[in-house]
mmCIF file of C-alpha atoms and ligand atoms in Angstrom:
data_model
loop_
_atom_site.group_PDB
_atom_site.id
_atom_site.type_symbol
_atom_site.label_atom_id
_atom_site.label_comp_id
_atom_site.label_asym_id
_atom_site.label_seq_id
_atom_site.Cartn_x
_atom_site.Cartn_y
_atom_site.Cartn_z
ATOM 1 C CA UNK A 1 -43.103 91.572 131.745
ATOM 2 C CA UNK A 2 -41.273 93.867 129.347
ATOM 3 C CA UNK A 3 -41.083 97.655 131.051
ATOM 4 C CA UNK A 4 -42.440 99.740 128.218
ATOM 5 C CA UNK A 5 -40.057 102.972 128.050
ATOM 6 C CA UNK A 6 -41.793 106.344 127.947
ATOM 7 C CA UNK A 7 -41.856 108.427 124.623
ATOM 8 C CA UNK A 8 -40.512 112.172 125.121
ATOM 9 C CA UNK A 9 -41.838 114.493 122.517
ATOM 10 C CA UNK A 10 -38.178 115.744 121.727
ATOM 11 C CA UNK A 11 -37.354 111.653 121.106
ATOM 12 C CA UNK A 12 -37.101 112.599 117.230
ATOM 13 C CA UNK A 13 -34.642 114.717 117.628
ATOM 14 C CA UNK A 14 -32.669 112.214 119.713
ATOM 15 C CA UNK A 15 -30.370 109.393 119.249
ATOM 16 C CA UNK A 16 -32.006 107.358 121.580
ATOM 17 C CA UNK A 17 -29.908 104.677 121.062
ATOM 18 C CA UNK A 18 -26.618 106.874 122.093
ATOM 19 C CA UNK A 19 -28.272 106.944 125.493
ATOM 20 C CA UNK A 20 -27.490 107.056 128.624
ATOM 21 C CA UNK A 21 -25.604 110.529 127.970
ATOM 22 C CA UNK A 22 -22.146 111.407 129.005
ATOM 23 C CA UNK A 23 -23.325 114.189 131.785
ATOM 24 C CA UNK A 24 -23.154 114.608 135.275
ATOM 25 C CA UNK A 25 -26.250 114.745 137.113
ATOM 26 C CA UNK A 26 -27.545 118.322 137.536
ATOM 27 C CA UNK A 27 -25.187 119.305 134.455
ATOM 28 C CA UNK A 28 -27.192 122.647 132.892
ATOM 29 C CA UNK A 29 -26.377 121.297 129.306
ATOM 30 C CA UNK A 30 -29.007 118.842 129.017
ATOM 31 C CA UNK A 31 -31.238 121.852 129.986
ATOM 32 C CA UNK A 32 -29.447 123.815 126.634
ATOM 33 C CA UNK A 33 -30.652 120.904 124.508
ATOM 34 C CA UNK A 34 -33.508 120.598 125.208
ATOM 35 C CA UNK A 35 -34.382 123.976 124.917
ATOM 36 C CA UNK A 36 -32.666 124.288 121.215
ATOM 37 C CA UNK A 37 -34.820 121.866 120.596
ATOM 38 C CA UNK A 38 -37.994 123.308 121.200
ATOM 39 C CA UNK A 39 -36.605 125.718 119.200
ATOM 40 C CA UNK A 40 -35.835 123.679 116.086
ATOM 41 C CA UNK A 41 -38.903 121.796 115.924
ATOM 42 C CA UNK A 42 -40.625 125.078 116.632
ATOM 43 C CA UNK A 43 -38.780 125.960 112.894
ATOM 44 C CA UNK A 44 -39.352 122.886 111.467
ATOM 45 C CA UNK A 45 -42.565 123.252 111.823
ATOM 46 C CA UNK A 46 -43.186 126.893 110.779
ATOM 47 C CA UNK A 47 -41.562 125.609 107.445
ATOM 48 C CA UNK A 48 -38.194 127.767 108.136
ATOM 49 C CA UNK A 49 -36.287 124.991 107.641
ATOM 50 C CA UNK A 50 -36.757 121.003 106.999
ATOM 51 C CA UNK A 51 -35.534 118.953 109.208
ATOM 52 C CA UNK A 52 -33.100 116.937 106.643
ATOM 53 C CA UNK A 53 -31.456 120.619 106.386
ATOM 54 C CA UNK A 54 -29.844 121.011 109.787
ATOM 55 C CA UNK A 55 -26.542 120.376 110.652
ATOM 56 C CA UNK A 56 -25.104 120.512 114.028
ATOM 57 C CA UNK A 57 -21.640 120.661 114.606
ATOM 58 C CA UNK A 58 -19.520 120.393 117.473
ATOM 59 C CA UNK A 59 -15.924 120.697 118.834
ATOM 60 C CA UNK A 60 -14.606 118.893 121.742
ATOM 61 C CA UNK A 61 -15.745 119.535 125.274
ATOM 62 C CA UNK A 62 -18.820 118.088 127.341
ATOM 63 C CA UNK A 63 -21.086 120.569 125.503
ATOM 64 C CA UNK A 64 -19.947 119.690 121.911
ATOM 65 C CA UNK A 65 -20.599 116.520 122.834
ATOM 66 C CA UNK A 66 -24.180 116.681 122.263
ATOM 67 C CA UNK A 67 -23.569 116.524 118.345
ATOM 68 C CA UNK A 68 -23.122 113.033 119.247
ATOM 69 C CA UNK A 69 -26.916 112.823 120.850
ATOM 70 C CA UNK A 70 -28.963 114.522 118.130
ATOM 71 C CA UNK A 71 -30.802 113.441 115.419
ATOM 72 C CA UNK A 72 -29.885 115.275 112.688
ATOM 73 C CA UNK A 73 -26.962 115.416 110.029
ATOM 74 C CA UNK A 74 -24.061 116.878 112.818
ATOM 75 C CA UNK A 75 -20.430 116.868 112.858
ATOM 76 C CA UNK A 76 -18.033 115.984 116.050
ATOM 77 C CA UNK A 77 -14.869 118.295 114.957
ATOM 78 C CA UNK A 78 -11.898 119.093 117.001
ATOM 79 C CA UNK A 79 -11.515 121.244 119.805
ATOM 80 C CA UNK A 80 -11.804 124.547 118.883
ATOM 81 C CA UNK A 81 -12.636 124.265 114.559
ATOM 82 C CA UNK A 82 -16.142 123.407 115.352
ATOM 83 C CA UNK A 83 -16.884 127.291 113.159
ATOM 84 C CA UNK A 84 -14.833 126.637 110.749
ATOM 85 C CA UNK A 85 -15.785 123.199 109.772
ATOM 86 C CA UNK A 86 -19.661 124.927 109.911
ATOM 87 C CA UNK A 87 -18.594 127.643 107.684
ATOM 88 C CA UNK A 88 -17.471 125.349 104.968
ATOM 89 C CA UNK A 89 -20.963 123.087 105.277
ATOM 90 C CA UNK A 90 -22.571 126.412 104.783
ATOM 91 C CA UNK A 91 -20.439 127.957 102.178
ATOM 92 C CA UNK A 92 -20.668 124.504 100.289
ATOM 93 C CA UNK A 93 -24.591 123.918 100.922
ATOM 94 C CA UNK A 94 -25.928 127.445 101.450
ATOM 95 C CA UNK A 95 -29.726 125.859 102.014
ATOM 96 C CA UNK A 96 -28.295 124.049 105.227
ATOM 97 C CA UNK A 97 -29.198 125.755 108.537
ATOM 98 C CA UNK A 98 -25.684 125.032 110.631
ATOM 99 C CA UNK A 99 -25.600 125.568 113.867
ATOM 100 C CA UNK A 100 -22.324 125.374 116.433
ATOM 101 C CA UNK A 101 -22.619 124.024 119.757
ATOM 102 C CA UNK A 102 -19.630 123.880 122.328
ATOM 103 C CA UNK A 103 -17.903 125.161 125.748
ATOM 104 C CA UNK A 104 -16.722 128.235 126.277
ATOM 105 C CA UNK A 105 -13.278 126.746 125.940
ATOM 106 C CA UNK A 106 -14.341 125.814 122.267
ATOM 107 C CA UNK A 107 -15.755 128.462 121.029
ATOM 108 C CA UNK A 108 -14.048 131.754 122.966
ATOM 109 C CA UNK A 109 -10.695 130.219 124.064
ATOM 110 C CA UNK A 110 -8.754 127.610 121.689
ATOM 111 C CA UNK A 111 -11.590 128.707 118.981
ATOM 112 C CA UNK A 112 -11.700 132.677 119.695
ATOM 113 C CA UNK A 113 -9.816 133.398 116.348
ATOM 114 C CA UNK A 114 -12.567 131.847 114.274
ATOM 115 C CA UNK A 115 -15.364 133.332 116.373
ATOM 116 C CA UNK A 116 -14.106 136.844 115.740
ATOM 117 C CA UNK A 117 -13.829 136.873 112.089
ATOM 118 C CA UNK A 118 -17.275 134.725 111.659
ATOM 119 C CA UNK A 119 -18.659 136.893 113.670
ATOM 120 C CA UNK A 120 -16.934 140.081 111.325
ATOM 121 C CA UNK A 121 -17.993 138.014 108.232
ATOM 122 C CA UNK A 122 -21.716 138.339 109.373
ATOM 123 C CA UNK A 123 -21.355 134.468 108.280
ATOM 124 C CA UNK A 124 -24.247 132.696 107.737
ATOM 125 C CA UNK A 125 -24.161 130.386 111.132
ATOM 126 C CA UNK A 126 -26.285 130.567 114.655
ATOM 127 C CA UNK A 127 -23.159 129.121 117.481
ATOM 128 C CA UNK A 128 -24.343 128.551 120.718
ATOM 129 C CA UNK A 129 -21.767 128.652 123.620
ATOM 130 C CA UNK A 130 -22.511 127.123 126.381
ATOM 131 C CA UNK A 131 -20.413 128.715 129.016
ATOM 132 C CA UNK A 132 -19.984 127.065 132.395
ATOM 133 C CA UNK A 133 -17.114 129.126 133.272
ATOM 134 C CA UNK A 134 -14.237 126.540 133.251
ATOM 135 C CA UNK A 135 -12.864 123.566 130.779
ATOM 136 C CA UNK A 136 -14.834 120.630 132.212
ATOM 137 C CA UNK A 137 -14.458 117.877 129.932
ATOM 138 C CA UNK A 138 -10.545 118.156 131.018
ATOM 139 C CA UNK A 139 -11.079 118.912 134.802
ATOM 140 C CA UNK A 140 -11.943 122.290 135.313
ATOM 141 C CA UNK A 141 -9.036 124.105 134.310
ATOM 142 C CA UNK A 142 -8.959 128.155 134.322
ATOM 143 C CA UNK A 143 -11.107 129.240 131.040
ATOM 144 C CA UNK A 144 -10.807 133.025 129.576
ATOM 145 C CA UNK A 145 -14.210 133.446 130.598
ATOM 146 C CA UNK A 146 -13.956 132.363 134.268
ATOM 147 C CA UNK A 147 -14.728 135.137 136.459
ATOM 148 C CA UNK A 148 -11.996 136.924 138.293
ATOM 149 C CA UNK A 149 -10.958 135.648 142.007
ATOM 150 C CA UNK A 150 -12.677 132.107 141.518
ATOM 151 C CA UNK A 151 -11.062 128.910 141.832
ATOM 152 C CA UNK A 152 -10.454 126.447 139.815
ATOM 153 C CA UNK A 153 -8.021 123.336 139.695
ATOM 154 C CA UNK A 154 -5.485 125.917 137.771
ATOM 155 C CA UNK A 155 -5.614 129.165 140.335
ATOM 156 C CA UNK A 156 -5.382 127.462 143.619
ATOM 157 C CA UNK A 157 -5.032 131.433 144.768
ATOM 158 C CA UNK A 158 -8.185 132.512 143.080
ATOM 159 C CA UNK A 159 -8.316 133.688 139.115
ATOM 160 C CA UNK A 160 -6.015 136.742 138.891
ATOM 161 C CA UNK A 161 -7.888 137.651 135.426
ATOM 162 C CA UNK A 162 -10.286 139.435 133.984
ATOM 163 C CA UNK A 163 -13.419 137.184 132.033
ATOM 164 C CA UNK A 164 -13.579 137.631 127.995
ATOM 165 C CA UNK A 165 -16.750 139.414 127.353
ATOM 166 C CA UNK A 166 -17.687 137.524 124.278
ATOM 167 C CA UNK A 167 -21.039 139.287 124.554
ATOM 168 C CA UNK A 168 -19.632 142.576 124.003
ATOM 169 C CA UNK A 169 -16.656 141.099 121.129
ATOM 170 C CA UNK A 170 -18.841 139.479 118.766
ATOM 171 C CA UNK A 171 -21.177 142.142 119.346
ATOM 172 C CA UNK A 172 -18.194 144.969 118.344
ATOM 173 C CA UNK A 173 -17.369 142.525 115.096
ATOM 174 C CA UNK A 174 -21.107 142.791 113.528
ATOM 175 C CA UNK A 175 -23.183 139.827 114.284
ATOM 176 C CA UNK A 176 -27.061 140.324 113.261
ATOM 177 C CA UNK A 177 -28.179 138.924 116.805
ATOM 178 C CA UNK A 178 -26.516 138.321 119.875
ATOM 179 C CA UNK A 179 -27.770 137.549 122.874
ATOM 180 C CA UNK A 180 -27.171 135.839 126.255
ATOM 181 C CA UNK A 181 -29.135 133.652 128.437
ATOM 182 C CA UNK A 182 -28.946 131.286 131.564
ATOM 183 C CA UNK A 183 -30.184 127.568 132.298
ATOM 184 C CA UNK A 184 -31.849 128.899 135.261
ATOM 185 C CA UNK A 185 -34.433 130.721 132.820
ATOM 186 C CA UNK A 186 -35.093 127.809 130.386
ATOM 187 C CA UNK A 187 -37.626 129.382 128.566
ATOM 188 C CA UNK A 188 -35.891 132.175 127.091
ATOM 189 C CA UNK A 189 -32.451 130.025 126.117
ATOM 190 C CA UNK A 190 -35.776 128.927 123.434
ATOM 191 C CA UNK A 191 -37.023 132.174 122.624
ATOM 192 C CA UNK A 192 -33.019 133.500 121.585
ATOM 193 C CA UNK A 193 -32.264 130.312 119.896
ATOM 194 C CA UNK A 194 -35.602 130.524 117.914
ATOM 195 C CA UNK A 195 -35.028 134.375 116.859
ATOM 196 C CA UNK A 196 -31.654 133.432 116.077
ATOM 197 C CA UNK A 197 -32.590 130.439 113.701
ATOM 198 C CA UNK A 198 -34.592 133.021 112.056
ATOM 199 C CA UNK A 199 -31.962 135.281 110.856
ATOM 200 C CA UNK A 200 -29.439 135.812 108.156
ATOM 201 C CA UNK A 201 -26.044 136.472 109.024
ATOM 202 C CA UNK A 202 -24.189 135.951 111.983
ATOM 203 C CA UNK A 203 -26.094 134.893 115.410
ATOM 204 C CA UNK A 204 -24.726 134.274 118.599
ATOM 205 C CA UNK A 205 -26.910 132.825 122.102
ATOM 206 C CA UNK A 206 -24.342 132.649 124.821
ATOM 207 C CA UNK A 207 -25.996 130.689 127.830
ATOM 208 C CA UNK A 208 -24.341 130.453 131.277
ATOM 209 C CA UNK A 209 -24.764 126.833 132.683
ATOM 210 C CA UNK A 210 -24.213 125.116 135.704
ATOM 211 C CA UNK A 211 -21.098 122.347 136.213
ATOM 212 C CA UNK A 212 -21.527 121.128 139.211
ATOM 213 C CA UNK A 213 -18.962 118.432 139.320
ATOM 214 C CA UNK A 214 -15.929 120.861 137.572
ATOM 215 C CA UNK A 215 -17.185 124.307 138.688
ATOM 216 C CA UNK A 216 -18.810 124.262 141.568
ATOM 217 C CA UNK A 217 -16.863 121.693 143.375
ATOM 218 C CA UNK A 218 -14.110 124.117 143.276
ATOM 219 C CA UNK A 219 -15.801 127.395 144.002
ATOM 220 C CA UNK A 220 -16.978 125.326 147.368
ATOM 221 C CA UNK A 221 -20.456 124.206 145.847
ATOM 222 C CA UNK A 222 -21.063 120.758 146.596
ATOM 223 C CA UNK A 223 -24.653 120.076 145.726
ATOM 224 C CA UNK A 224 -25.840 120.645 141.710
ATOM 225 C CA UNK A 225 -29.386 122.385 143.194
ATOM 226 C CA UNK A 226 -27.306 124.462 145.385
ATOM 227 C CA UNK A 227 -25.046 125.856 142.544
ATOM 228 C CA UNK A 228 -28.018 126.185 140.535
ATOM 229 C CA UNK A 229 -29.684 128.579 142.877
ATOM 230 C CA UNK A 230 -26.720 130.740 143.468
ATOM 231 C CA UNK A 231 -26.587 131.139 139.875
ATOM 232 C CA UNK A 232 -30.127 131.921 139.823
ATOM 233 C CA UNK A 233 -29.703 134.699 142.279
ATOM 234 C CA UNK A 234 -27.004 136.347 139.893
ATOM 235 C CA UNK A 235 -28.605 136.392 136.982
ATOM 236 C CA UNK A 236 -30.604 139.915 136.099
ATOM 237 C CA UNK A 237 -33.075 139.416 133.108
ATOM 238 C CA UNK A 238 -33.271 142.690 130.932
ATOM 239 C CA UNK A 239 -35.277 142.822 127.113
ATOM 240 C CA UNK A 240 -32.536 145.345 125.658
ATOM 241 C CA UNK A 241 -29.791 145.315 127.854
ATOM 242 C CA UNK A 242 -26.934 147.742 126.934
ATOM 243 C CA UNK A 243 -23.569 146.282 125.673
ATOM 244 C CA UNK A 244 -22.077 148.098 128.552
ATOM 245 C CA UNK A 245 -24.373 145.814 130.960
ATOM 246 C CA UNK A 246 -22.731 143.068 129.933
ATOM 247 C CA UNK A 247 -19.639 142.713 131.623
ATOM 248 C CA UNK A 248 -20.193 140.123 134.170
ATOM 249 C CA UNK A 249 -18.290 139.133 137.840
ATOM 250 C CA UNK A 250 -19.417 136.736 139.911
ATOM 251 C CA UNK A 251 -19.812 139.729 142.739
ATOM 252 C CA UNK A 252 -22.378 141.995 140.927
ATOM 253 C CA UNK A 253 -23.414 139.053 138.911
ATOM 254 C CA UNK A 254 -24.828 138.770 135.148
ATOM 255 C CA UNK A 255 -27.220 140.281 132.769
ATOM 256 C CA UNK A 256 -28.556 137.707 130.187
ATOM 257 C CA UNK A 257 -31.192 139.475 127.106
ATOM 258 C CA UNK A 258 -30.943 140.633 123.652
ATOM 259 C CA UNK A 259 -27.889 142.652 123.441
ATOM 260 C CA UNK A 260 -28.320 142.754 118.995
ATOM 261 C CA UNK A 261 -30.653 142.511 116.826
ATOM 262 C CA UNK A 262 -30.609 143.369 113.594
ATOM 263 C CA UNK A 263 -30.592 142.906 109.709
ATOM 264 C CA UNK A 264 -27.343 143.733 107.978
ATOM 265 C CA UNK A 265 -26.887 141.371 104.995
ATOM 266 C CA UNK A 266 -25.270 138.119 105.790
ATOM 267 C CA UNK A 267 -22.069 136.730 104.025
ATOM 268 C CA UNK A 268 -24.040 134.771 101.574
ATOM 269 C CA UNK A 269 -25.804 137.679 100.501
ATOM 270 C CA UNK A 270 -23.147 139.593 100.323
ATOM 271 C CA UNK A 271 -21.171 137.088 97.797
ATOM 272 C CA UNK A 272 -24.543 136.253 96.234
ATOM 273 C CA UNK A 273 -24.533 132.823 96.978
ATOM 274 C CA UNK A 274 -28.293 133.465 99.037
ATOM 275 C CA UNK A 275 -30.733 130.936 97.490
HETATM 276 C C1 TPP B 1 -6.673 120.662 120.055
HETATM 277 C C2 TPP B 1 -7.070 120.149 121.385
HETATM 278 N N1 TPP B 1 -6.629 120.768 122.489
HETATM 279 C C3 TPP B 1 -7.020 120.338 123.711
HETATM 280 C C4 TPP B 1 -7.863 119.260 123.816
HETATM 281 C C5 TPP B 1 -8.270 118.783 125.180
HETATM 282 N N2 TPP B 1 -9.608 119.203 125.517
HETATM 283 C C6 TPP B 1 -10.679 118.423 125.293
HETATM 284 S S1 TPP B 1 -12.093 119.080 125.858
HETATM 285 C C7 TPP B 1 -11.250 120.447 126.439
HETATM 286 C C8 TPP B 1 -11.929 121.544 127.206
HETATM 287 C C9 TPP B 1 -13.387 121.605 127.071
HETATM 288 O O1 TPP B 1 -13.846 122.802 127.657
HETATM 289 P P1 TPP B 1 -14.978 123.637 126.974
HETATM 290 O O2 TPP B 1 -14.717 123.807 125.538
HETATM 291 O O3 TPP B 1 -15.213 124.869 127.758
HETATM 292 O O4 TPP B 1 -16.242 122.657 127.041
HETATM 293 P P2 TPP B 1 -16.966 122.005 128.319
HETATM 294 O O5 TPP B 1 -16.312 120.676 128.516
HETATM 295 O O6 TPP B 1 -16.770 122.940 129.454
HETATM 296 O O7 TPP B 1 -18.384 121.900 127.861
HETATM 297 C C10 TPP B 1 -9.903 120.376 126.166
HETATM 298 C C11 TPP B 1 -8.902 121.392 126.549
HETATM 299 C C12 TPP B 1 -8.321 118.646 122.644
HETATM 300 N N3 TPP B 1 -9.201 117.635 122.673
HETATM 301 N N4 TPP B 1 -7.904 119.097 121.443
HETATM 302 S S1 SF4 B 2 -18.055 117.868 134.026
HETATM 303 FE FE1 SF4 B 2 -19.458 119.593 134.298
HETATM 304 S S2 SF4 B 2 -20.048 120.269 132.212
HETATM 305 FE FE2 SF4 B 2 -19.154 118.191 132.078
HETATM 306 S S3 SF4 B 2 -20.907 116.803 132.190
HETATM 307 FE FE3 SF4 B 2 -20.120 117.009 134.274
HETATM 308 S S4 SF4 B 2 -21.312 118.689 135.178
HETATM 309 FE FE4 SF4 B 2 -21.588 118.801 132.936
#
């Protein structure tokens, strides 16, 4: 007898037939997705946007690979130009909603030139970076935002740098919203991803996630529930946390809320291209 598979409510969003997915069990980013998700459809079907309008690009990276996984009109760039290929869908289709999803090594590191002057553009685009604190897709090499002293494959001696606070640049540069949340708390990766859908200009949801297999392995984490929970203990949830709040260490630990919100005009509006 044929096993009947079950239906998720998120399965329209999904390329079901891409499936199984590329991540490691107890990865956070299939915890991101979903969440954007809820989002979206929560969007779609307040009438913000239709769901033919959404375009989802990524870069290269485990993260960016989810472009390849959802159901919607997306883009799989190259590492690093996932912003700027998203800045000419929206500049040649203002009506799209775009959205950018990829690594911390995407979007801060090999991309942090195009962040920063999206991000000073107030450009039309909601980027999510998923930051798990190293490059995993190559091995879990150093990344600018790993925390200082840690380990990874590329400071066997511990990370003699300090993190990027991407928070706190993109923040400095002008974005509309920017805020930062965690895959332990689930629920509000939604609620920032939904307020930024909802905005004009530039928006920006950093969310800290888990890599068990790249990350934690190296830090001395073995188990993917383990890491999870240590994470969990770091992470301090504040509603209007100050930009000064959000320098993190993996010592004294993170602050994930809305660091920005507000209502300059976007680019479009600014080169009246708003329809
Ligand atoms: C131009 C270019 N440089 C380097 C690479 C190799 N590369 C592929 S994925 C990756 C790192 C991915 O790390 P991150 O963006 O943080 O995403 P994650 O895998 O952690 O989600 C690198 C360096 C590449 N594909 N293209
Ligand atoms: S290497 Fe890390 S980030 Fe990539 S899929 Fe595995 S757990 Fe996730």
């Amino acid at each position: 007898m044929a096993v009947s598979r079950q239906v998720h409510p998120l399965d329209k969003y999904v390329r079901v037939d891409r499936l199984p997915h590329l991540w490691c069990p107890g990865c956070g980013i299939g915890i991101v997705m979903s969440a954007m998700l809820r989002a979206i459809g929560r969007r779609i079907s307040e009438g913000l946007v239709r769901e033919e309008n959404i375009v989802i690009v990524g870069g290269i990276g485990c993260t960016a690979r989810m472009s390849l996984y959802l159901n919607f009109d997306t883009v799989h760039a190259i590492h690093g130009r996932a912003i700027p290929f998203a800045v000419g869908v929206k500049l040649a289709n203002p009506k799209l909603k775009v959205i950018v999803v990829g690594g911390d090594g995407d979007i801060a590191g090999i991309g942090g030139n195009h962040l920063m002057h999206a991000a000073r553009r107030n450009m039309d685009i909601t980027v999510i970076m998923v930051n798990n604190m190293v490059y995993a897709m190559t091995g879990g090499q150093l990344a600018p935002t790993t925390p200082t002293g840690l380990y990874t494959t590329t400071t066997p001696r511990g990370n003699p740098e300090k993190p990027i606070n991407v928070v706190k640049l993109v923040a400095s540069l002008g974005a509309n919203y920017v805020a930062r949340a965690s895959v332990t708390h689930p629920a509000l990766i939604e609620t920032y991803v939904y307020r930024a859908l909802g905005k004009e200009g530039f928006t920006f949801v950093e969310v800290l996630s888990t890599c068990p297999e790249m990350f934690g392995r190296h830090i001395g984490i073995k188990d993917a529930v383990q890491l999870f929970m240590e994470l969990r203990g770091k992470v301090k949830v504040k509603a209007k946390p100050s930009l000064n709040e959000s320098y993190y260490d993996w010592e004294s630990g993170f602050v994930i809320g809305e660091y920005v919100d507000k209502d300059d005009p976007g680019y479009l509006r600014m080169i009246g291209l708003l329809r």
